[in-house]
């Protein structure tokens, strides 16, 4: 059995921005769990396209990342404001069903521009998710549980400042993969 001498961060860089789903799953499964304590902070997000219906949706919509202030105080969706700065978006107001049924329309540049323009209307000042440890794919790991959506983001640790997230969405057999990189204070 060959020993992989590359660090997990080097392996992640090989998967970004596009990877075969089976390769992404194998890498995810090889990573250690993330703890709730290590999640605290603001994180910049990225995507790994694996053929999931949500691939290519977040970036054009202005998604920035996530903020974890405590286990019960989480902003699951941070977006760039049209004129600078960040705003927390309310996931309950996101048209998830429409996006899943009409992904090409959702990814169209006009749709993305309309969504970015509507970000101030989707803003919230309240936490919209929480962190708990859950079992997923054979490990107990830090999981962000959305308050009003049937979605859990389960994190694995690439290193102290890099996470690989698997968005487990009810009704979708495979996860959507994304990365989080810690912002330095």
XYZ file of N, CA and C in Angstrom:
555
model
N 0.838 -1.169 0.000
C 0.000 0.000 0.000
C 0.890 1.241 0.000
N 0.683 2.133 -0.944
C 1.506 3.332 -1.071
C 1.110 4.354 -0.007
N 2.105 5.025 0.517
C 1.871 6.077 1.494
C 1.837 7.405 0.763
N 0.798 8.189 1.003
C 0.657 9.485 0.355
C 1.476 10.502 1.148
N 2.572 11.004 0.568
C 3.476 11.918 1.264
C 2.999 13.369 1.167
N 2.021 13.631 0.332
C 1.532 15.011 0.199
C 0.652 15.365 1.382
N 0.752 16.599 1.819
C -0.081 17.049 2.936
C -1.537 17.132 2.488
N -2.462 17.100 3.446
C -3.872 17.269 3.072
C -4.126 18.580 2.319
N -3.421 19.648 2.684
C -3.610 20.924 1.988
C -3.164 20.822 0.533
N -2.062 20.135 0.287
C -1.613 19.922 -1.100
C -2.621 19.073 -1.871
N -3.179 18.076 -1.220
C -4.178 17.229 -1.865
C -5.434 18.032 -2.192
N -5.842 18.913 -1.265
C -7.010 19.754 -1.512
C -6.775 20.654 -2.721
N -5.612 21.255 -2.807
C -5.303 22.138 -3.938
C -5.387 21.406 -5.273
N -5.107 20.101 -5.261
C -5.246 19.307 -6.485
C -6.709 19.085 -6.858
N -7.570 19.100 -5.869
C -9.005 18.890 -6.121
C -9.704 20.179 -6.565
N -9.152 21.323 -6.211
C -9.788 22.605 -6.535
C -9.425 23.039 -7.941
N -10.323 23.610 -8.694
C -11.717 23.856 -8.369
C -12.652 22.737 -8.821
N -12.111 21.704 -9.508
C -12.966 20.649 -10.051
C -12.351 19.291 -9.768
N -13.188 18.344 -9.340
C -12.714 16.990 -9.065
C -13.820 15.992 -9.344
N -13.426 14.773 -9.625
C -14.411 13.707 -9.745
C -15.039 13.486 -8.364
N -16.314 13.230 -8.348
C -17.043 13.057 -7.091
C -16.424 11.961 -6.228
N -16.077 10.820 -6.820
C -15.515 9.719 -6.034
C -14.179 10.118 -5.409
N -13.389 10.900 -6.120
C -12.100 11.367 -5.581
C -12.331 12.358 -4.430
N -13.293 13.260 -4.592
C -13.605 14.210 -3.525
C -14.128 13.481 -2.289
N -14.987 12.494 -2.490
C -15.509 11.712 -1.362
C -14.396 10.960 -0.640
N -13.495 10.355 -1.397
C -12.388 9.609 -0.790
C -11.492 10.547 0.018
N -11.208 11.721 -0.522
C -10.394 12.692 0.212
C -11.118 13.136 1.479
N -12.379 13.472 1.360
C -13.185 13.895 2.518
C -13.147 12.819 3.607
N -13.371 11.564 3.213
C -13.398 10.465 4.168
C -12.047 10.231 4.829
N -10.953 10.661 4.194
C -9.611 10.463 4.750
C -9.240 11.514 5.796
N -10.014 12.586 5.875
C -9.669 13.695 6.759
C -10.174 13.471 8.180
N -9.482 14.051 9.168
C -9.960 13.944 10.538
C -11.159 14.861 10.766
N -11.936 14.588 11.810
C -13.096 15.437 12.099
C -12.667 16.826 12.556
N -13.575 17.763 12.383
C -13.388 19.120 12.911
C -14.110 19.196 14.244
N -13.562 19.983 15.157
C -14.221 20.193 16.445
C -15.011 21.502 16.397
N -15.977 21.627 17.263
C -16.751 22.866 17.328
C -15.848 24.033 17.718
N -14.949 23.819 18.669
C -14.059 24.898 19.108
C -13.218 25.458 17.969
N -12.750 24.600 17.090
C -11.892 25.101 15.996
C -12.675 25.896 14.953
N -13.993 25.785 14.967
C -14.817 26.452 13.963
C -14.992 27.952 14.233
N -14.794 28.384 15.460
C -15.087 29.767 15.836
C -14.227 30.729 15.022
N -14.909 31.691 14.398
C -14.236 32.687 13.565
C -15.009 32.929 12.287
N -14.433 33.768 11.430
C -15.028 34.029 10.117
C -14.187 33.322 9.068
N -14.891 32.713 8.110
C -14.261 31.856 7.115
C -14.648 32.294 5.709
N -13.696 32.264 4.817
C -13.908 32.578 3.400
C -14.208 31.269 2.672
N -15.254 31.256 1.853
C -15.688 30.022 1.209
C -15.236 29.880 -0.228
N -15.196 28.646 -0.678
C -14.906 28.291 -2.066
C -15.638 27.006 -2.411
N -15.694 26.683 -3.688
C -16.411 25.491 -4.136
C -15.462 24.476 -4.760
N -15.862 23.212 -4.699
C -15.212 22.160 -5.478
C -16.299 21.543 -6.340
N -16.222 21.758 -7.619
C -17.235 21.245 -8.543
C -17.039 19.744 -8.747
N -18.100 18.986 -8.469
C -18.058 17.525 -8.622
C -19.211 17.002 -9.470
N -19.942 17.901 -10.103
C -21.107 17.490 -10.867
C -22.410 17.651 -10.106
N -22.359 18.222 -8.921
C -23.573 18.458 -8.139
C -24.391 19.571 -8.789
N -25.702 19.529 -8.623
C -26.599 20.523 -9.205
C -26.272 21.936 -8.704
N -25.674 22.085 -7.510
C -25.349 23.405 -6.965
C -23.975 23.924 -7.399
N -23.201 23.108 -8.122
C -21.880 23.566 -8.591
C -22.004 24.880 -9.350
N -21.121 25.818 -9.030
C -21.074 27.079 -9.756
C -22.136 28.080 -9.366
N -22.844 27.842 -8.314
C -23.952 28.717 -7.920
C -23.526 29.790 -6.920
N -22.699 29.438 -5.961
C -22.405 30.347 -4.857
C -21.551 31.550 -5.252
N -20.484 31.323 -5.972
C -19.581 32.417 -6.341
C -20.272 33.538 -7.093
N -20.943 33.244 -8.207
C -21.630 34.299 -8.948
C -22.727 34.999 -8.144
N -23.280 34.327 -7.125
C -24.319 34.935 -6.296
C -23.734 35.888 -5.256
N -22.407 35.932 -5.154
C -21.764 36.829 -4.209
C -21.474 36.211 -2.856
N -21.556 34.867 -2.755
C -21.278 34.209 -1.483
C -19.852 34.485 -1.052
N -19.684 34.846 0.200
C -18.373 35.125 0.760
C -17.887 33.986 1.655
N -18.761 33.508 2.544
C -18.362 32.459 3.472
C -19.332 32.312 4.624
N -18.786 32.005 5.822
C -19.585 31.740 7.011
C -18.912 32.370 8.222
N -19.711 32.645 9.257
C -19.171 33.153 10.519
C -19.740 32.330 11.664
N -18.845 31.880 12.539
C -19.210 31.083 13.711
C -18.745 31.851 14.946
N -19.686 32.444 15.685
C -19.337 33.193 16.903
C -19.379 32.288 18.136
N -20.241 31.307 18.113
C -20.332 30.282 19.156
C -21.132 29.120 18.559
N -21.292 28.075 19.346
C -22.038 26.914 18.842
C -23.482 27.261 18.505
N -24.037 28.281 19.136
C -25.436 28.640 18.887
C -25.610 29.965 18.158
N -24.531 30.543 17.666
C -24.571 31.854 17.010
C -23.772 31.786 15.716
N -24.461 31.384 14.648
C -23.807 31.123 13.371
C -24.511 31.877 12.243
N -23.700 32.534 11.410
C -24.185 33.095 10.138
C -23.786 32.110 9.050
N -24.740 31.308 8.566
C -24.388 30.275 7.591
C -24.086 30.810 6.197
N -24.584 32.006 5.889
C -24.367 32.581 4.564
C -23.962 34.040 4.692
N -22.708 34.313 4.399
C -22.239 35.698 4.305
C -22.106 36.033 2.827
N -22.624 37.187 2.454
C -22.549 37.653 1.065
C -21.848 39.004 1.019
N -21.220 39.274 -0.127
C -20.663 40.603 -0.368
C -21.813 41.536 -0.706
N -21.830 42.708 -0.074
C -22.827 43.731 -0.410
C -22.494 44.288 -1.798
N -23.500 44.766 -2.528
C -23.239 45.328 -3.860
C -22.205 46.459 -3.858
N -22.130 47.218 -2.765
C -21.190 48.342 -2.724
C -20.134 48.161 -1.647
N -19.783 46.923 -1.340
C -18.734 46.634 -0.378
C -19.269 46.166 0.962
N -18.424 45.540 1.725
C -18.803 45.010 3.022
C -19.513 43.677 2.911
N -19.822 43.104 4.064
C -20.475 41.800 4.117
C -21.815 41.913 4.822
N -22.718 41.024 4.450
C -24.019 40.954 5.086
C -24.366 39.476 5.271
N -24.989 39.166 6.418
C -25.472 37.815 6.668
C -26.811 37.648 5.971
N -26.944 36.574 5.202
C -28.190 36.285 4.507
C -29.031 35.280 5.269
N -30.330 35.429 5.169
C -31.267 34.513 5.812
C -31.532 33.336 4.873
N -31.004 32.147 5.171
C -31.206 30.996 4.283
C -32.666 30.645 4.056
N -33.529 30.956 5.016
C -34.954 30.637 4.871
C -35.575 31.389 3.703
N -34.954 32.489 3.278
C -35.471 33.282 2.160
C -34.874 32.882 0.811
N -33.958 31.926 0.820
C -33.327 31.476 -0.420
C -34.263 30.509 -1.147
N -34.390 30.659 -2.447
C -35.302 29.783 -3.216
C -34.669 28.430 -3.535
N -34.406 27.628 -2.488
C -33.683 26.364 -2.670
C -34.415 25.392 -3.599
N -35.724 25.285 -3.467
C -36.484 24.371 -4.325
C -36.397 24.779 -5.785
N -36.525 26.058 -6.055
C -36.428 26.565 -7.423
C -35.037 26.331 -7.996
N -34.030 26.577 -7.181
C -32.649 26.365 -7.627
C -32.431 24.904 -8.001
N -32.921 23.995 -7.163
C -32.745 22.566 -7.426
C -33.508 22.117 -8.675
N -34.693 22.715 -8.910
C -35.492 22.324 -10.082
C -34.997 22.985 -11.371
N -34.425 24.172 -11.265
C -34.028 24.929 -12.462
C -32.593 25.474 -12.305
N -31.609 24.577 -12.154
C -30.249 25.041 -11.872
C -29.655 25.905 -12.986
N -29.983 25.614 -14.234
C -29.420 26.432 -15.324
C -29.922 27.868 -15.247
N -31.193 28.036 -14.910
C -31.741 29.377 -14.753
C -31.082 30.080 -13.568
N -30.913 29.356 -12.457
C -30.307 29.940 -11.261
C -28.871 30.377 -11.512
N -28.167 29.671 -12.402
C -26.757 29.982 -12.676
C -26.575 30.987 -13.801
N -27.639 31.370 -14.437
C -27.548 32.334 -15.538
C -27.015 33.666 -14.999
N -26.157 34.354 -15.751
C -25.599 35.630 -15.270
C -26.656 36.662 -14.879
N -27.777 36.701 -15.578
C -28.830 37.655 -15.221
C -29.438 37.292 -13.866
N -29.660 36.000 -13.642
C -30.201 35.559 -12.346
C -29.228 35.886 -11.221
N -27.936 35.636 -11.455
C -26.931 35.937 -10.434
C -26.899 37.432 -10.131
N -27.000 38.263 -11.158
C -27.003 39.721 -10.953
C -28.245 40.154 -10.167
N -29.394 39.574 -10.497
C -30.621 39.901 -9.757
C -30.512 39.469 -8.294
N -29.924 38.306 -8.081
C -29.759 37.833 -6.708
C -28.834 38.768 -5.929
N -27.689 39.132 -6.534
C -26.756 40.037 -5.849
C -27.429 41.363 -5.514
N -28.266 41.860 -6.422
C -28.973 43.122 -6.165
C -29.983 42.991 -5.029
N -30.509 41.776 -4.822
C -31.517 41.574 -3.774
C -30.919 41.215 -2.421
N -29.613 41.092 -2.324
C -28.977 40.684 -1.066
C -29.423 41.544 0.115
N -29.526 42.879 -0.015
C -29.989 43.652 1.152
C -31.374 43.231 1.654
N -32.221 42.720 0.779
C -33.556 42.279 1.188
C -33.524 40.933 1.929
N -32.438 40.196 1.750
C -32.301 38.876 2.360
C -31.505 38.923 3.660
N -31.094 40.128 4.061
C -30.215 40.289 5.221
C -30.924 39.920 6.517
N -30.123 39.465 7.465
C -30.611 39.149 8.800
C -29.563 39.563 9.822
N -30.014 39.884 11.007
C -29.102 40.190 12.114
C -29.111 39.064 13.151
N -29.966 38.072 12.941
C -30.086 36.954 13.877
C -29.286 35.758 13.375
N -28.773 34.941 14.284
C -28.121 33.704 13.841
C -29.146 32.810 13.157
N -28.721 32.094 12.128
C -29.642 31.250 11.365
C -29.197 29.793 11.287
N -28.217 29.439 12.143
C -27.741 28.057 12.195
C -27.028 27.857 13.529
N -26.704 26.597 13.800
C -25.963 26.259 15.013
C -24.999 25.128 14.707
N -24.046 24.933 15.579
C -23.053 23.872 15.434
C -23.326 22.758 16.445
N -23.233 21.529 15.964
C -23.335 20.359 16.818
C -22.417 19.287 16.238
N -22.064 18.340 17.058
C -21.321 17.180 16.575
C -22.349 16.160 16.070
N -22.146 15.682 14.849
C -23.035 14.657 14.306
C -22.203 13.579 13.625
N -22.802 12.421 13.436
C -22.156 11.332 12.715
C -22.520 11.429 11.246
N -21.503 11.369 10.403
C -21.701 11.436 8.957
C -20.552 10.693 8.297
N -20.865 9.762 7.456
C -19.878 8.982 6.716
C -18.833 8.357 7.651
N -19.316 7.848 8.790
C -18.459 7.073 9.676
C -17.657 7.853 10.697
N -17.836 9.169 10.794
C -17.117 9.954 11.797
C -18.052 10.964 12.440
N -17.764 11.280 13.694
C -18.464 12.355 14.379
C -17.643 13.620 14.173
N -18.287 14.644 13.613
C -17.561 15.869 13.271
C -18.463 17.078 13.455
N -17.855 18.256 13.564
C -18.613 19.501 13.693
C -19.536 19.654 12.489
N -20.789 19.994 12.782
C -21.813 20.107 11.746
C -22.605 21.390 11.962
N -22.756 22.164 10.892
C -23.597 23.344 10.941
C -24.996 22.924 10.506
N -25.956 23.142 11.381
C -27.343 22.755 11.138
C -28.142 24.024 10.874
N -28.693 24.130 9.674
C -29.509 25.295 9.316
C -30.804 25.275 10.114
N -31.226 26.441 10.572
C -32.455 26.528 11.357
C -33.705 26.177 10.551
N -33.770 26.566 9.280
C -35.025 26.440 8.525
C -34.890 25.707 7.193
N -33.801 24.988 7.004
C -33.624 24.224 5.769
C -33.201 22.801 6.111
N -33.568 21.836 5.293
C -33.154 20.452 5.541
C -31.732 20.202 5.029
N -30.793 20.965 5.592
C -29.396 20.920 5.155
C -28.492 20.898 6.381
N -27.480 20.030 6.333
C -26.410 20.006 7.324
C -25.089 20.133 6.581
N -24.234 21.049 7.032
C -22.879 21.167 6.493
C -21.943 20.473 7.475
N -21.334 19.376 7.042
C -20.476 18.580 7.913
C -19.029 18.834 7.518
N -18.213 19.213 8.513
C -16.849 19.667 8.235
C -15.803 18.641 8.619
N -14.757 18.611 7.805
C -13.559 17.833 8.101
C -12.364 18.777 8.043
N -11.376 18.466 8.837
C -10.211 19.321 9.019
C -9.118 18.991 8.004
N -8.786 19.971 7.159
C -7.645 19.840 6.260
C -6.392 20.266 7.026
N -6.465 21.414 7.671
C -5.470 21.875 8.642
C -6.171 22.843 9.584
N -5.443 23.489 10.476
C -6.072 24.352 11.486
C -6.864 25.512 10.886
N -6.513 25.920 9.668
C -7.148 27.078 9.041
C -7.895 26.746 7.756
N -8.082 25.453 7.477
C -8.744 25.033 6.241
C -9.668 23.864 6.528
N -10.899 23.984 6.036
C -11.896 22.934 6.224
C -12.465 22.504 4.879
N -12.852 21.256 4.802
C -13.629 20.762 3.666
C -15.020 20.469 4.190
N -16.015 21.090 3.573
C -17.392 20.898 3.988
C -18.151 20.045 2.997
N -19.014 19.202 3.522
C -19.931 18.409 2.700
C -21.340 18.865 3.070
N -22.012 19.498 2.117
C -23.376 19.952 2.333
C -24.298 18.772 2.062
N -24.872 18.248 3.126
C -25.777 17.103 3.061
C -27.199 17.658 2.969
N -27.803 17.527 1.799
C -29.093 18.133 1.502
C -30.139 17.030 1.345
N -31.208 17.147 2.104
C -32.271 16.144 1.980
C -32.736 16.071 0.522
N -32.867 14.858 0.002
C -33.325 14.654 -1.362
C -32.211 14.582 -2.392
N -30.956 14.863 -1.975
C -29.810 14.775 -2.883
C -28.930 13.621 -2.407
N -28.687 12.640 -3.264
C -27.943 11.461 -2.815
C -26.468 11.736 -2.522
N -25.892 12.752 -3.142
C -24.475 13.064 -2.942
C -24.333 14.466 -2.370
N -23.277 14.703 -1.588
C -23.094 16.039 -1.010
C -22.536 17.039 -2.030
N -22.751 18.289 -1.724
C -22.114 19.403 -2.423
C -20.873 19.762 -1.610
N -19.708 19.849 -2.254
C -18.460 20.117 -1.541
C -18.063 21.576 -1.641
N -17.574 22.089 -0.517
C -17.061 23.447 -0.476
C -15.914 23.524 0.520
N -15.136 24.579 0.408
C -14.012 24.789 1.310
C -14.265 26.026 2.164
N -13.653 26.052 3.317
C -13.625 27.241 4.169
C -12.180 27.472 4.587
N -11.740 28.727 4.453
C -10.412 29.138 4.892
C -10.564 30.246 5.917
N -9.951 30.037 7.059
C -10.090 30.972 8.187
C -9.512 32.337 7.832
N -10.256 33.372 8.178
C -9.743 34.732 8.054
C -8.875 35.022 9.262
N -7.755 35.620 9.036
C -6.868 36.004 10.135
C -7.390 37.301 10.752
N -7.372 37.369 12.055
C -7.880 38.571 12.762
C -6.965 39.761 12.525
